[in-house]
PDB file of C-alpha atoms in Angstrom:
ATOM      1  CA  MET A 431       1.077 -11.312 -21.517  1.00  0.00           C
ATOM      2  CA  SER A 432       3.309 -10.623 -24.542  1.00  0.00           C
ATOM      3  CA  VAL A 433       2.521  -9.702 -28.130  1.00  0.00           C
ATOM      4  CA  LYS A 434       2.823 -12.877 -30.211  1.00  0.00           C
ATOM      5  CA  ARG A 435       5.149 -12.870 -33.242  1.00  0.00           C
ATOM      6  CA  PHE A 436       4.599 -14.582 -36.574  1.00  0.00           C
ATOM      7  CA  PRO A 437       6.716 -14.884 -39.735  1.00  0.00           C
ATOM      8  CA  ASN A 438       5.480 -13.294 -42.945  1.00  0.00           C
ATOM      9  CA  SER A 439       4.617 -16.807 -44.123  1.00  0.00           C
ATOM     10  CA  ALA A 440       1.677 -16.882 -41.686  1.00  0.00           C
ATOM     11  CA  THR A 441      -1.836 -16.951 -43.107  1.00  0.00           C
ATOM     12  CA  PRO A 442      -4.430 -14.193 -42.633  1.00  0.00           C
ATOM     13  CA  SER A 443      -6.650 -16.638 -40.756  1.00  0.00           C
ATOM     14  CA  GLU A 444      -3.840 -17.380 -38.280  1.00  0.00           C
ATOM     15  CA  LEU A 445      -3.242 -13.685 -37.699  1.00  0.00           C
ATOM     16  CA  ALA A 446      -6.941 -12.839 -37.410  1.00  0.00           C
ATOM     17  CA  SER A 447      -7.460 -15.562 -34.817  1.00  0.00           C
ATOM     18  CA  VAL A 448      -4.628 -14.281 -32.610  1.00  0.00           C
ATOM     19  CA  ILE A 449      -5.633 -10.630 -33.030  1.00  0.00           C
ATOM     20  CA  GLU A 450      -9.193 -11.398 -31.981  1.00  0.00           C
ATOM     21  CA  ALA A 451      -7.885 -13.267 -28.937  1.00  0.00           C
ATOM     22  CA  ASP A 452      -5.060 -10.923 -27.869  1.00  0.00           C
ATOM     23  CA  GLY A 453      -5.812  -7.583 -29.526  1.00  0.00           C
ATOM     24  CA  GLY A 454      -2.694  -7.513 -31.703  1.00  0.00           C
ATOM     25  CA  VAL A 455       0.157  -9.436 -33.313  1.00  0.00           C
ATOM     26  CA  ILE A 456       3.629  -8.701 -34.729  1.00  0.00           C
ATOM     27  CA  VAL A 457       4.560  -9.891 -38.235  1.00  0.00           C
ATOM     28  CA  LYS A 458       8.280 -10.309 -38.868  1.00  0.00           C
ATOM     29  CA  GLY A 459       9.516  -9.100 -42.243  1.00  0.00           C
ATOM     30  CA  PHE A 460       6.174  -7.648 -43.304  1.00  0.00           C
ATOM     31  CA  LEU A 461       7.882  -5.340 -45.800  1.00  0.00           C
ATOM     32  CA  SER A 462      10.301  -6.637 -48.400  1.00  0.00           C
ATOM     33  CA  PRO A 463      13.755  -5.001 -48.189  1.00  0.00           C
ATOM     34  CA  SER A 464      13.155  -3.162 -51.481  1.00  0.00           C
ATOM     35  CA  LEU A 465       9.764  -1.789 -50.402  1.00  0.00           C
ATOM     36  CA  LEU A 466      11.229  -0.687 -47.069  1.00  0.00           C
ATOM     37  CA  GLU A 467      14.029   1.163 -48.847  1.00  0.00           C
ATOM     38  CA  ASN A 468      11.600   2.837 -51.255  1.00  0.00           C
ATOM     39  CA  LEU A 469       9.409   4.052 -48.392  1.00  0.00           C
ATOM     40  CA  LYS A 470      12.459   5.411 -46.588  1.00  0.00           C
ATOM     41  CA  GLN A 471      13.579   7.298 -49.691  1.00  0.00           C
ATOM     42  CA  ASP A 472      10.126   8.824 -50.166  1.00  0.00           C
ATOM     43  CA  LEU A 473       9.164   9.643 -46.578  1.00  0.00           C
ATOM     44  CA  LEU A 474      12.283  10.368 -44.525  1.00  0.00           C
ATOM     45  CA  PRO A 475      13.257  13.536 -46.471  1.00  0.00           C
ATOM     46  CA  MET A 476       9.700  14.873 -46.054  1.00  0.00           C
ATOM     47  CA  LEU A 477       9.795  14.217 -42.309  1.00  0.00           C
ATOM     48  CA  GLU A 478      12.986  16.270 -42.071  1.00  0.00           C
ATOM     49  CA  THR A 479      11.002  19.354 -43.077  1.00  0.00           C
ATOM     50  CA  THR A 480       7.780  18.488 -41.206  1.00  0.00           C
ATOM     51  CA  PRO A 481       7.191  20.593 -38.062  1.00  0.00           C
ATOM     52  CA  ASN A 482       6.833  19.004 -34.647  1.00  0.00           C
ATOM     53  CA  GLY A 483       3.432  18.565 -33.051  1.00  0.00           C
ATOM     54  CA  VAL A 484       1.758  21.513 -31.379  1.00  0.00           C
ATOM     55  CA  ASP A 485       0.974  19.909 -28.033  1.00  0.00           C
ATOM     56  CA  GLU A 486       2.947  17.812 -25.607  1.00  0.00           C
ATOM     57  CA  TYR A 487      -0.016  15.795 -24.403  1.00  0.00           C
ATOM     58  CA  PHE A 488      -1.177  13.774 -27.429  1.00  0.00           C
ATOM     59  CA  ALA A 489       0.298  14.871 -30.757  1.00  0.00           C
ATOM     60  CA  GLY A 490       3.710  15.249 -29.137  1.00  0.00           C
ATOM     61  CA  ALA A 491       5.894  18.365 -29.166  1.00  0.00           C
ATOM     62  CA  GLN A 492       8.837  16.194 -30.255  1.00  0.00           C
ATOM     63  CA  THR A 493       6.831  14.088 -32.710  1.00  0.00           C
ATOM     64  CA  ARG A 494       6.409  14.644 -36.436  1.00  0.00           C
ATOM     65  CA  ARG A 495       3.354  13.392 -38.322  1.00  0.00           C
ATOM     66  CA  LEU A 496       2.985  13.225 -42.083  1.00  0.00           C
ATOM     67  CA  SER A 497      -0.441  12.336 -43.503  1.00  0.00           C
ATOM     68  CA  ARG A 498      -1.800  12.147 -47.090  1.00  0.00           C
ATOM     69  CA  LEU A 499       0.529   9.197 -47.699  1.00  0.00           C
ATOM     70  CA  PHE A 500      -1.298   7.965 -50.806  1.00  0.00           C
ATOM     71  CA  ALA A 501      -0.607  11.376 -52.329  1.00  0.00           C
ATOM     72  CA  ARG A 502       3.035  11.357 -51.245  1.00  0.00           C
ATOM     73  CA  THR A 503       4.332   7.918 -52.196  1.00  0.00           C
ATOM     74  CA  ASP A 504       3.222   5.420 -54.831  1.00  0.00           C
ATOM     75  CA  HIS A 505       4.434   2.638 -52.544  1.00  0.00           C
ATOM     76  CA  MET A 506       1.467   3.031 -50.174  1.00  0.00           C
ATOM     77  CA  VAL A 507      -0.503   0.921 -52.646  1.00  0.00           C
ATOM     78  CA  ASP A 508       1.918  -1.979 -52.018  1.00  0.00           C
ATOM     79  CA  VAL A 509       1.396  -1.605 -48.275  1.00  0.00           C
ATOM     80  CA  ALA A 510      -2.386  -1.378 -48.457  1.00  0.00           C
ATOM     81  CA  LEU A 511      -2.851  -4.264 -50.897  1.00  0.00           C
ATOM     82  CA  ASN A 512      -0.469  -6.606 -49.095  1.00  0.00           C
ATOM     83  CA  PRO A 513      -2.776  -9.631 -48.704  1.00  0.00           C
ATOM     84  CA  LEU A 514      -1.430 -10.478 -45.263  1.00  0.00           C
ATOM     85  CA  TYR A 515      -2.781  -7.166 -43.961  1.00  0.00           C
ATOM     86  CA  LEU A 516      -5.774  -6.664 -46.243  1.00  0.00           C
ATOM     87  CA  GLU A 517      -7.171 -10.179 -45.920  1.00  0.00           C
ATOM     88  CA  THR A 518      -6.605 -10.206 -42.151  1.00  0.00           C
ATOM     89  CA  ALA A 519      -8.568  -6.954 -41.932  1.00  0.00           C
ATOM     90  CA  ARG A 520     -11.346  -8.424 -44.076  1.00  0.00           C
ATOM     91  CA  LEU A 521     -11.652 -11.492 -41.845  1.00  0.00           C
ATOM     92  CA  ILE A 522     -12.008  -9.345 -38.734  1.00  0.00           C
ATOM     93  CA  LEU A 523     -14.175  -6.524 -40.081  1.00  0.00           C
ATOM     94  CA  GLN A 524     -16.334  -8.085 -42.773  1.00  0.00           C
ATOM     95  CA  LYS A 525     -18.412 -10.430 -40.662  1.00  0.00           C
ATOM     96  CA  PRO A 526     -21.803 -10.721 -42.389  1.00  0.00           C
ATOM     97  CA  ILE A 527     -25.183  -9.958 -40.862  1.00  0.00           C
ATOM     98  CA  LYS A 528     -28.672 -11.023 -41.964  1.00  0.00           C
ATOM     99  CA  LEU A 529     -31.189  -8.447 -43.160  1.00  0.00           C
ATOM    100  CA  TRP A 530     -34.824  -8.643 -44.219  1.00  0.00           C
ATOM    101  CA  SER A 531     -35.863  -7.098 -47.521  1.00  0.00           C
ATOM    102  CA  GLY A 532     -39.587  -7.749 -47.711  1.00  0.00           C
ATOM    103  CA  GLU A 533     -39.997 -11.530 -47.547  1.00  0.00           C
ATOM    104  CA  ASN A 534     -36.368 -12.207 -48.402  1.00  0.00           C
ATOM    105  CA  GLN A 535     -33.657 -12.582 -45.787  1.00  0.00           C
ATOM    106  CA  VAL A 536     -30.217 -11.803 -47.196  1.00  0.00           C
ATOM    107  CA  GLU A 537     -26.740 -12.017 -45.739  1.00  0.00           C
ATOM    108  CA  VAL A 538     -24.644  -8.875 -46.251  1.00  0.00           C
ATOM    109  CA  ALA A 539     -21.025  -8.245 -45.288  1.00  0.00           C
ATOM    110  CA  PRO A 540     -19.990  -4.640 -44.533  1.00  0.00           C
ATOM    111  CA  ASP A 541     -17.473  -2.941 -46.791  1.00  0.00           C
ATOM    112  CA  ILE A 542     -14.149  -1.627 -45.549  1.00  0.00           C
ATOM    113  CA  GLN A 543     -12.177   1.464 -46.487  1.00  0.00           C
ATOM    114  CA  VAL A 544      -8.833   3.104 -45.824  1.00  0.00           C
ATOM    115  CA  GLY A 545      -9.014   5.283 -42.735  1.00  0.00           C
ATOM    116  CA  VAL A 546      -6.042   7.214 -41.437  1.00  0.00           C
ATOM    117  CA  THR A 547      -2.532   7.198 -42.949  1.00  0.00           C
ATOM    118  CA  GLN A 548       0.509   8.679 -41.212  1.00  0.00           C
ATOM    119  CA  ALA A 549       4.250   8.478 -41.040  1.00  0.00           C
ATOM    120  CA  ILE A 550       5.058   9.116 -37.371  1.00  0.00           C
ATOM    121  CA  GLN A 551       8.532  10.067 -36.220  1.00  0.00           C
ATOM    122  CA  ILE A 552       9.116  10.163 -32.465  1.00  0.00           C
ATOM    123  CA  ARG A 553      12.215  12.233 -31.814  1.00  0.00           C
ATOM    124  CA  PRO A 554      14.599  12.163 -28.835  1.00  0.00           C
ATOM    125  CA  GLY A 555      13.089  13.696 -25.730  1.00  0.00           C
ATOM    126  CA  GLN A 556       9.480  12.869 -26.575  1.00  0.00           C
ATOM    127  CA  GLY A 557       7.533  11.539 -23.622  1.00  0.00           C
ATOM    128  CA  MET A 558       5.027   8.717 -23.590  1.00  0.00           C
ATOM    129  CA  GLN A 559       1.772   9.275 -25.443  1.00  0.00           C
ATOM    130  CA  PRO A 560      -1.416   8.708 -23.393  1.00  0.00           C
ATOM    131  CA  LEU A 561      -2.735   5.182 -23.792  1.00  0.00           C
ATOM    132  CA  HIS A 562      -5.861   5.240 -25.926  1.00  0.00           C
ATOM    133  CA  ARG A 563      -8.170   3.320 -28.242  1.00  0.00           C
ATOM    134  CA  ASP A 564      -8.267   4.390 -31.882  1.00  0.00           C
ATOM    135  CA  ASP A 565     -11.944   3.569 -32.292  1.00  0.00           C
ATOM    136  CA  SER A 566     -12.718   6.411 -29.877  1.00  0.00           C
ATOM    137  CA  VAL A 567     -12.715   8.667 -32.961  1.00  0.00           C
ATOM    138  CA  TRP A 568     -16.290   7.361 -33.462  1.00  0.00           C
ATOM    139  CA  LEU A 569     -17.080   7.244 -29.726  1.00  0.00           C
ATOM    140  CA  TRP A 570     -17.187   3.427 -30.009  1.00  0.00           C
ATOM    141  CA  ARG A 571     -18.504   1.721 -26.884  1.00  0.00           C
ATOM    142  CA  HIS A 572     -17.089  -1.389 -25.143  1.00  0.00           C
ATOM    143  CA  PRO A 573     -19.099  -3.523 -24.809  1.00  0.00           C
ATOM    144  CA  GLY A 574     -22.081  -2.423 -26.833  1.00  0.00           C
ATOM    145  CA  TYR A 575     -21.331  -3.280 -30.448  1.00  0.00           C
ATOM    146  CA  ASN A 576     -21.062  -6.707 -32.001  1.00  0.00           C
ATOM    147  CA  ARG A 577     -18.055  -5.976 -34.219  1.00  0.00           C
ATOM    148  CA  GLU A 578     -14.721  -4.197 -34.437  1.00  0.00           C
ATOM    149  CA  ALA A 579     -14.489  -0.847 -36.229  1.00  0.00           C
ATOM    150  CA  ARG A 580     -10.812  -0.781 -37.235  1.00  0.00           C
ATOM    151  CA  VAL A 581      -7.784  -2.940 -38.038  1.00  0.00           C
ATOM    152  CA  GLN A 582      -4.622  -0.860 -37.800  1.00  0.00           C
ATOM    153  CA  ILE A 583      -1.050  -1.521 -38.862  1.00  0.00           C
ATOM    154  CA  MET A 584       2.104   0.115 -37.503  1.00  0.00           C
ATOM    155  CA  ILE A 585       5.139  -0.679 -39.640  1.00  0.00           C
ATOM    156  CA  ALA A 586       8.638  -0.100 -38.317  1.00  0.00           C
ATOM    157  CA  ILE A 587      10.459   2.047 -40.891  1.00  0.00           C
ATOM    158  CA  THR A 588      13.377   2.218 -38.474  1.00  0.00           C
ATOM    159  CA  ASP A 589      14.015  -0.232 -35.632  1.00  0.00           C
ATOM    160  CA  PHE A 590      11.577  -0.016 -32.699  1.00  0.00           C
ATOM    161  CA  SER A 591      12.824  -0.579 -29.150  1.00  0.00           C
ATOM    162  CA  GLU A 592      11.756   0.199 -25.595  1.00  0.00           C
ATOM    163  CA  GLU A 593      14.452   2.882 -25.461  1.00  0.00           C
ATOM    164  CA  ASN A 594      13.442   4.761 -28.617  1.00  0.00           C
ATOM    165  CA  GLY A 595       9.684   4.779 -28.134  1.00  0.00           C
ATOM    166  CA  GLY A 596       8.446   1.531 -29.691  1.00  0.00           C
ATOM    167  CA  THR A 597       4.634   1.467 -29.718  1.00  0.00           C
ATOM    168  CA  LEU A 598       3.158   0.468 -26.357  1.00  0.00           C
ATOM    169  CA  VAL A 599       0.359  -2.118 -26.368  1.00  0.00           C
ATOM    170  CA  ILE A 600      -1.809  -3.663 -23.658  1.00  0.00           C
ATOM    171  CA  PRO A 601      -2.595  -7.194 -24.878  1.00  0.00           C
ATOM    172  CA  GLY A 602      -6.129  -8.269 -24.013  1.00  0.00           C
ATOM    173  CA  SER A 603      -7.335  -4.701 -23.403  1.00  0.00           C
ATOM    174  CA  HIS A 604      -9.759  -4.959 -26.333  1.00  0.00           C
ATOM    175  CA  LYS A 605     -11.950  -7.042 -24.025  1.00  0.00           C
ATOM    176  CA  TRP A 606     -12.181  -4.343 -21.339  1.00  0.00           C
ATOM    177  CA  ASP A 607     -15.257  -2.213 -20.748  1.00  0.00           C
ATOM    178  CA  ASP A 608     -15.059   1.570 -20.889  1.00  0.00           C
ATOM    179  CA  GLU A 609     -14.858   1.987 -17.125  1.00  0.00           C
ATOM    180  CA  ARG A 610     -11.453   0.327 -16.778  1.00  0.00           C
ATOM    181  CA  MET A 611      -8.567   2.782 -17.001  1.00  0.00           C
ATOM    182  CA  PRO A 612      -5.388   1.709 -18.842  1.00  0.00           C
ATOM    183  CA  LYS A 613      -2.263   1.899 -16.701  1.00  0.00           C
ATOM    184  CA  GLN A 614       1.266   2.538 -17.901  1.00  0.00           C
ATOM    185  CA  GLU A 615       2.633  -0.512 -16.097  1.00  0.00           C
ATOM    186  CA  GLU A 616       0.245  -2.745 -18.078  1.00  0.00           C
ATOM    187  CA  ALA A 617       1.638  -1.604 -21.452  1.00  0.00           C
ATOM    188  CA  ILE A 618       4.301  -3.597 -23.305  1.00  0.00           C
ATOM    189  CA  PRO A 619       6.775  -1.833 -25.620  1.00  0.00           C
ATOM    190  CA  THR A 620       7.014  -3.405 -29.067  1.00  0.00           C
ATOM    191  CA  ALA A 621      10.546  -4.189 -30.184  1.00  0.00           C
ATOM    192  CA  MET A 622      10.589  -4.588 -33.966  1.00  0.00           C
ATOM    193  CA  ASP A 623      13.234  -4.618 -36.670  1.00  0.00           C
ATOM    194  CA  ALA A 624      12.749  -2.220 -39.572  1.00  0.00           C
ATOM    195  CA  GLY A 625      10.224  -3.868 -41.911  1.00  0.00           C
ATOM    196  CA  ASP A 626       8.326  -5.657 -39.136  1.00  0.00           C
ATOM    197  CA  ALA A 627       4.708  -4.700 -38.448  1.00  0.00           C
ATOM    198  CA  LEU A 628       2.290  -4.592 -35.545  1.00  0.00           C
ATOM    199  CA  ILE A 629      -1.316  -5.306 -36.567  1.00  0.00           C
ATOM    200  CA  PHE A 630      -3.940  -4.494 -33.938  1.00  0.00           C
ATOM    201  CA  ILE A 631      -7.603  -3.569 -33.608  1.00  0.00           C
ATOM    202  CA  GLY A 632      -9.217  -0.257 -32.756  1.00  0.00           C
ATOM    203  CA  SER A 633     -10.353  -1.412 -29.307  1.00  0.00           C
ATOM    204  CA  THR A 634      -6.817  -2.248 -28.123  1.00  0.00           C
ATOM    205  CA  TYR A 635      -5.190   0.292 -25.812  1.00  0.00           C
ATOM    206  CA  HIS A 636      -1.865   1.512 -27.164  1.00  0.00           C
ATOM    207  CA  GLY A 637       0.308   4.608 -27.486  1.00  0.00           C
ATOM    208  CA  GLY A 638       3.653   5.916 -28.627  1.00  0.00           C
ATOM    209  CA  GLY A 639       6.494   5.240 -26.211  1.00  0.00           C
ATOM    210  CA  GLN A 640       9.036   7.577 -24.663  1.00  0.00           C
ATOM    211  CA  ASN A 641      12.142   8.151 -26.774  1.00  0.00           C
ATOM    212  CA  ARG A 642      15.121   8.081 -24.429  1.00  0.00           C
ATOM    213  CA  SER A 643      17.606   7.403 -27.252  1.00  0.00           C
ATOM    214  CA  ASN A 644      19.621   9.887 -29.305  1.00  0.00           C
ATOM    215  CA  ALA A 645      17.943   9.089 -32.659  1.00  0.00           C
ATOM    216  CA  PRO A 646      14.387   9.381 -34.060  1.00  0.00           C
ATOM    217  CA  ARG A 647      12.071   6.387 -34.308  1.00  0.00           C
ATOM    218  CA  THR A 648       9.966   6.298 -37.483  1.00  0.00           C
ATOM    219  CA  GLY A 649       6.856   4.236 -38.180  1.00  0.00           C
ATOM    220  CA  LEU A 650       4.199   4.116 -40.886  1.00  0.00           C
ATOM    221  CA  THR A 651       0.615   3.521 -39.886  1.00  0.00           C
ATOM    222  CA  MET A 652      -2.658   3.114 -41.738  1.00  0.00           C
ATOM    223  CA  SER A 653      -6.024   1.617 -40.945  1.00  0.00           C
ATOM    224  CA  TYR A 654      -8.809  -0.300 -42.554  1.00  0.00           C
ATOM    225  CA  ASP A 655     -12.155   0.748 -41.102  1.00  0.00           C
ATOM    226  CA  LEU A 656     -15.790  -0.174 -41.547  1.00  0.00           C
ATOM    227  CA  ALA A 657     -17.000   1.786 -44.575  1.00  0.00           C
ATOM    228  CA  ILE A 658     -20.222   2.723 -42.741  1.00  0.00           C
ATOM    229  CA  LEU A 659     -18.099   5.074 -40.610  1.00  0.00           C
ATOM    230  CA  ARG A 660     -16.723   8.441 -41.625  1.00  0.00           C
ATOM    231  CA  GLN A 661     -13.072   8.283 -42.659  1.00  0.00           C
ATOM    232  CA  GLU A 662     -10.794   9.777 -40.018  1.00  0.00           C
ATOM    233  CA  GLU A 663      -8.627  11.220 -42.801  1.00  0.00           C
ATOM    234  CA  ASN A 664     -10.548  12.791 -45.689  1.00  0.00           C
ATOM    235  CA  HIS A 665      -8.986  11.186 -48.761  1.00  0.00           C
ATOM    236  CA  TYR A 666     -11.553  12.727 -51.115  1.00  0.00           C
ATOM    237  CA  LEU A 667     -10.049  16.163 -50.455  1.00  0.00           C
ATOM    238  CA  THR A 668      -6.378  15.199 -50.234  1.00  0.00           C
ATOM    239  CA  LEU A 669      -5.981  12.951 -53.271  1.00  0.00           C
ATOM    240  CA  PRO A 670      -6.084  14.542 -56.748  1.00  0.00           C
ATOM    241  CA  ILE A 671      -8.516  12.751 -59.040  1.00  0.00           C
ATOM    242  CA  GLU A 672      -5.849  12.121 -61.659  1.00  0.00           C
ATOM    243  CA  ARG A 673      -3.786  10.282 -59.048  1.00  0.00           C
ATOM    244  CA  VAL A 674      -6.770   8.209 -57.933  1.00  0.00           C
ATOM    245  CA  LYS A 675      -7.402   7.235 -61.570  1.00  0.00           C
ATOM    246  CA  ARG A 676      -3.916   5.695 -61.748  1.00  0.00           C
ATOM    247  CA  PHE A 677      -4.536   3.366 -58.799  1.00  0.00           C
ATOM    248  CA  PRO A 678      -5.736  -0.225 -59.300  1.00  0.00           C
ATOM    249  CA  GLU A 679      -9.518  -0.519 -59.036  1.00  0.00           C
ATOM    250  CA  ASP A 680      -9.238  -2.441 -55.747  1.00  0.00           C
ATOM    251  CA  MET A 681      -7.289   0.476 -54.269  1.00  0.00           C
ATOM    252  CA  GLN A 682      -9.760   3.024 -55.600  1.00  0.00           C
ATOM    253  CA  ARG A 683     -12.622   1.161 -53.958  1.00  0.00           C
ATOM    254  CA  LEU A 684     -10.763   0.823 -50.660  1.00  0.00           C
ATOM    255  CA  LEU A 685     -10.195   4.590 -50.679  1.00  0.00           C
ATOM    256  CA  GLY A 686     -13.959   5.082 -50.846  1.00  0.00           C
ATOM    257  CA  TRP A 687     -14.600   5.293 -54.570  1.00  0.00           C
ATOM    258  CA  SER A 688     -17.251   2.595 -54.407  1.00  0.00           C
ATOM    259  CA  CYS A 689     -20.886   1.882 -53.711  1.00  0.00           C
ATOM    260  CA  SER A 690     -21.861  -0.892 -51.317  1.00  0.00           C
ATOM    261  CA  THR A 691     -24.483  -3.567 -51.937  1.00  0.00           C
ATOM    262  CA  THR A 692     -26.758  -1.476 -49.675  1.00  0.00           C
ATOM    263  CA  TYR A 693     -26.137   1.613 -51.890  1.00  0.00           C
ATOM    264  CA  ALA A 694     -24.030   3.456 -49.317  1.00  0.00           C
ATOM    265  CA  GLY A 695     -21.773   5.848 -51.208  1.00  0.00           C
ATOM    266  CA  PHE A 696     -23.752   6.092 -54.458  1.00  0.00           C
ATOM    267  CA  VAL A 697     -23.690   9.149 -56.725  1.00  0.00           C
ATOM    268  CA  GLU A 698     -26.638  10.276 -58.840  1.00  0.00           C
ATOM    269  CA  ARG A 699     -26.006  10.594 -62.563  1.00  0.00           C
ATOM    270  CA  ASN A 700     -28.945  11.343 -64.867  1.00  0.00           C
ATOM    271  CA  GLY A 701     -31.441  10.084 -62.318  1.00  0.00           C
ATOM    272  CA  VAL A 702     -29.607   6.795 -61.690  1.00  0.00           C
ATOM    273  CA  MET A 703     -27.959   5.717 -58.414  1.00  0.00           C
ATOM    274  CA  THR A 704     -24.452   5.056 -59.735  1.00  0.00           C
ATOM    275  CA  ASP A 705     -21.268   3.504 -58.397  1.00  0.00           C
ATOM    276  CA  PRO A 706     -18.539   6.202 -58.156  1.00  0.00           C
ATOM    277  CA  GLN A 707     -16.331   3.869 -60.173  1.00  0.00           C
ATOM    278  CA  ALA A 708     -18.256   5.007 -63.234  1.00  0.00           C
ATOM    279  CA  LEU A 709     -17.026   8.569 -62.689  1.00  0.00           C
ATOM    280  CA  LEU A 710     -13.390   7.491 -62.603  1.00  0.00           C
ATOM    281  CA  GLN A 711     -13.801   5.965 -66.052  1.00  0.00           C
ATOM    282  CA  GLN A 712     -14.882   9.275 -67.563  1.00  0.00           C
ATOM    283  CA  ASP A 713     -12.153  11.400 -69.128  1.00  0.00           C
ATOM    284  CA  ASP A 714     -13.995  14.630 -68.343  1.00  0.00           C
ATOM    285  CA  PHE A 715     -14.224  13.880 -64.603  1.00  0.00           C
ATOM    286  CA  VAL A 716     -11.328  15.921 -63.226  1.00  0.00           C
ATOM    287  CA  GLU A 717     -12.504  17.177 -59.855  1.00  0.00           C
ATOM    288  CA  VAL A 718     -14.951  15.994 -57.200  1.00  0.00           C
ATOM    289  CA  GLY A 719     -18.392  17.176 -58.273  1.00  0.00           C
ATOM    290  CA  HIS A 720     -17.156  18.770 -61.502  1.00  0.00           C
ATOM    291  CA  PHE A 721     -16.889  17.868 -65.192  1.00  0.00           C
ATOM    292  CA  ASN A 722     -15.177  19.739 -67.992  1.00  0.00           C
TER     293      ASN A 722
END
């Protein structure tokens, strides 16, 4: 079974349907050439001074990881708000459920939020990363829940190939239970041109490949997760408030500066359960939990 490929003219509904069936999909030309070049200019110099991972097993002793991407490049907003990714994630994650509130039954869709962000550079000599599911960060069970927890994207900043460690994916593995062990021979390396993207769900087994080439392989990854779950990367502590204030409101909300229809995420101001958006509008709000 291969990973299906779609042009960037595909619709979110087309992508969501294939992802739910196969566990992942590749989008050709996800990034515009100008956005790709801007991300390279911002991130590649930082990766040159980023230390390698501290372990060979998972982080990778020949792998460099750069997080806090919304604090490091303004162009992450263009990635995150790309409707092909964002709307695909919404279709998969925001499936409504019915709740009773007294005598009224209401339909409520869960919110989503940005989870992890990383630029990942696999350097020559790095071995294969263990195959894993990203939703294991919440100890997600398979089967056992009626929805997915995460929609992840891996964007090729440089070309991905089998030789240089292109991300390995096991199509269909999102349907496996937790007793079935992923095997290396079941994994398919993703070959992608720079600017292409792999979109997959948190229950799909995947991992970084072995880099047998003489050049590094660089990718950019981020996730949209159910907002009822704790963010894997703590954006509240890594993003200065003044930077958050400059983002579009949609981006602020997706980073967690929001209150859901069920009041998850509210802040109390003067005895009122308030949407955090109200804080961002105040000039004297300069630090989490503090006012001038």
